[in-house]
mmCIF file of C-alpha atoms in Angstrom:
data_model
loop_
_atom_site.group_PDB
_atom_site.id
_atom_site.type_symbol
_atom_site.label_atom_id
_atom_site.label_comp_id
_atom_site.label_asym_id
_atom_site.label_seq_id
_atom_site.Cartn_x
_atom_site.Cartn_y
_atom_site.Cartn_z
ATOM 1 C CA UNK A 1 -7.553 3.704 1.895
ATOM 2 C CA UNK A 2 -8.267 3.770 5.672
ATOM 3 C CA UNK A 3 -7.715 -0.460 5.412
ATOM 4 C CA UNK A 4 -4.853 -0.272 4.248
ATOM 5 C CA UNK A 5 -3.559 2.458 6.766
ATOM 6 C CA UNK A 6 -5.132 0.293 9.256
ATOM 7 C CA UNK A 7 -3.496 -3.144 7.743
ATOM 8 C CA UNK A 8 0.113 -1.239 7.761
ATOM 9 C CA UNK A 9 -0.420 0.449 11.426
ATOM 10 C CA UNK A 10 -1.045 -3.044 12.888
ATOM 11 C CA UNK A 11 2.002 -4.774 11.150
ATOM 12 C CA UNK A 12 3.998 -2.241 12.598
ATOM 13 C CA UNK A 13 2.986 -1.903 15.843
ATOM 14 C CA UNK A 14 3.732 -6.060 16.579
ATOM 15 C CA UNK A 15 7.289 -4.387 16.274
ATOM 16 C CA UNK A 16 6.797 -2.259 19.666
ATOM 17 C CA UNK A 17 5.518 -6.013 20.886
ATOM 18 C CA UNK A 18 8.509 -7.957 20.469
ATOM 19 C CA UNK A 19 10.999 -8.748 22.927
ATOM 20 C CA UNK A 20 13.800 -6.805 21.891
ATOM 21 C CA UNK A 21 17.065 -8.646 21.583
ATOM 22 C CA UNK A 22 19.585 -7.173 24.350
ATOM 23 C CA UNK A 23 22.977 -8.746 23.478
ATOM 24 C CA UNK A 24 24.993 -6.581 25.547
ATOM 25 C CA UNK A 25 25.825 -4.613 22.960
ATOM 26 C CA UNK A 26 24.761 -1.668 20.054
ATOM 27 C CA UNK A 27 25.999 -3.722 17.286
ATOM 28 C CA UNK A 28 24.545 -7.025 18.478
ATOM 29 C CA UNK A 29 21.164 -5.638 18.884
ATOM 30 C CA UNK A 30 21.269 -4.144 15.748
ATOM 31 C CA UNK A 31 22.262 -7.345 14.593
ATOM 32 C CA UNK A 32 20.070 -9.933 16.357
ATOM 33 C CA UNK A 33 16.699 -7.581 15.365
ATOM 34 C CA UNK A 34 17.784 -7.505 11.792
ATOM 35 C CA UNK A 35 18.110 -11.318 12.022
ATOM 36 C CA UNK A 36 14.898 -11.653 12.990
ATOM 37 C CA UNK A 37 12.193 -13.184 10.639
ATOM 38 C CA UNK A 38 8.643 -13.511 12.035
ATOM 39 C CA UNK A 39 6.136 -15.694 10.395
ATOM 40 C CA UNK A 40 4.679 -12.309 8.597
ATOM 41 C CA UNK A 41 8.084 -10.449 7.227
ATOM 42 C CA UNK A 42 7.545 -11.603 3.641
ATOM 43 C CA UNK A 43 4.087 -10.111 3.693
ATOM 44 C CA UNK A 44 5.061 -7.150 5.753
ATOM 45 C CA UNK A 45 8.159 -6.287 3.030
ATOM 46 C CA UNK A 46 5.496 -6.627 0.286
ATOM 47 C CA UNK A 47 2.959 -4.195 2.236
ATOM 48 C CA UNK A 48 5.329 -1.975 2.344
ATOM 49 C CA UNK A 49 7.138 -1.846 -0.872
ATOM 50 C CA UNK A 50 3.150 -1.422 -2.362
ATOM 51 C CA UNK A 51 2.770 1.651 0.033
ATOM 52 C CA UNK A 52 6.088 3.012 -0.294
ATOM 53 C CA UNK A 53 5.596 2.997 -4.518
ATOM 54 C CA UNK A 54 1.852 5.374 -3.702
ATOM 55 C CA UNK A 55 3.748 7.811 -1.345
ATOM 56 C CA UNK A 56 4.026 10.466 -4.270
ATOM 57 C CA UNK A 57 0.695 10.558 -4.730
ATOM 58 C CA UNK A 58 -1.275 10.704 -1.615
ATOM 59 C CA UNK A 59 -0.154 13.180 0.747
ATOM 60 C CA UNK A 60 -2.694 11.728 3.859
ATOM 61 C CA UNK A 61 -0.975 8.306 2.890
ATOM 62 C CA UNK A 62 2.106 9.684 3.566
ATOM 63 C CA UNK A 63 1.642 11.477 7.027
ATOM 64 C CA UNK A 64 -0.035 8.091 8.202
ATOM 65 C CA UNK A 65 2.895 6.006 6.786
ATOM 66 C CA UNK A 66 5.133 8.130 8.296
ATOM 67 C CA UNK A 67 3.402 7.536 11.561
ATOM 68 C CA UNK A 68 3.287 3.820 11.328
ATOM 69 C CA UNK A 69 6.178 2.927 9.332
ATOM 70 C CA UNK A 70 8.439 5.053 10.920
ATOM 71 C CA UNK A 71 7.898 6.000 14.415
ATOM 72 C CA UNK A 72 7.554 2.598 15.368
ATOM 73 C CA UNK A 73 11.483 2.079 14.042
ATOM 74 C CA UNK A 74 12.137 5.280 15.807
ATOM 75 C CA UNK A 75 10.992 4.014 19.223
ATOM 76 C CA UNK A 76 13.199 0.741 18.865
ATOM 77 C CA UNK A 77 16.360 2.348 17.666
ATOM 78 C CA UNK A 78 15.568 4.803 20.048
ATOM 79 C CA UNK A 79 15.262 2.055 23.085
ATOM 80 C CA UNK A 80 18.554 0.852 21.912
ATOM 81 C CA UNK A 81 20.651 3.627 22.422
ATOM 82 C CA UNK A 82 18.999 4.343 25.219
ATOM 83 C CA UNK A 83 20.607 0.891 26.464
ATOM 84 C CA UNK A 84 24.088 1.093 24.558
ATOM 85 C CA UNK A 85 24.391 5.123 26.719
ATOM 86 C CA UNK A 86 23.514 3.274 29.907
ATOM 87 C CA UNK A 87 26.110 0.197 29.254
ATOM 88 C CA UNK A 88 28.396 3.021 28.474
#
């Protein structure tokens, strides 16, 4: 189990590695990141369709998917509002 906790903590975290997109706007961020297709999405979407389906069961999986899954969106979402409030 810690493997694949490992495996999904390192897909994620390339996310805090990208160069965000910075269009100039909320909306175009949004929409230039969810554009976006690095060489690993397909296998990254299938990681985490696997995890997401063993959620129910595992309470430790959980609390680590929620910690590698989700904060890492957080952050990014997160850095772009932080950009649309300063834009105004």
């Amino acid at each position: 189990m810690d493997e694949v906790l490992d495996a999904v903590g390192r897909l994620n975290s390339e996310l805090l590695e990208l160069d965000l997109p910075d269009t100039g706007t909320l909306r175009g961020d949004l929409m230039a990141l969810a554009g976006e297709e690095g060489p690993d999405e397909e296998r990254r979407l299938r990681v985490m369709v696997g995890l997401m389906s063993m959620l129910d069961d595992d309470e430790r999986l959980a609390d680590a998917a929620n910690a590698a899954v989700v904060e890492p969106w957080v952050e990014v979402n997160r850095t772009f509002l932080t950009r649309a409030v300063g834009r105004g």
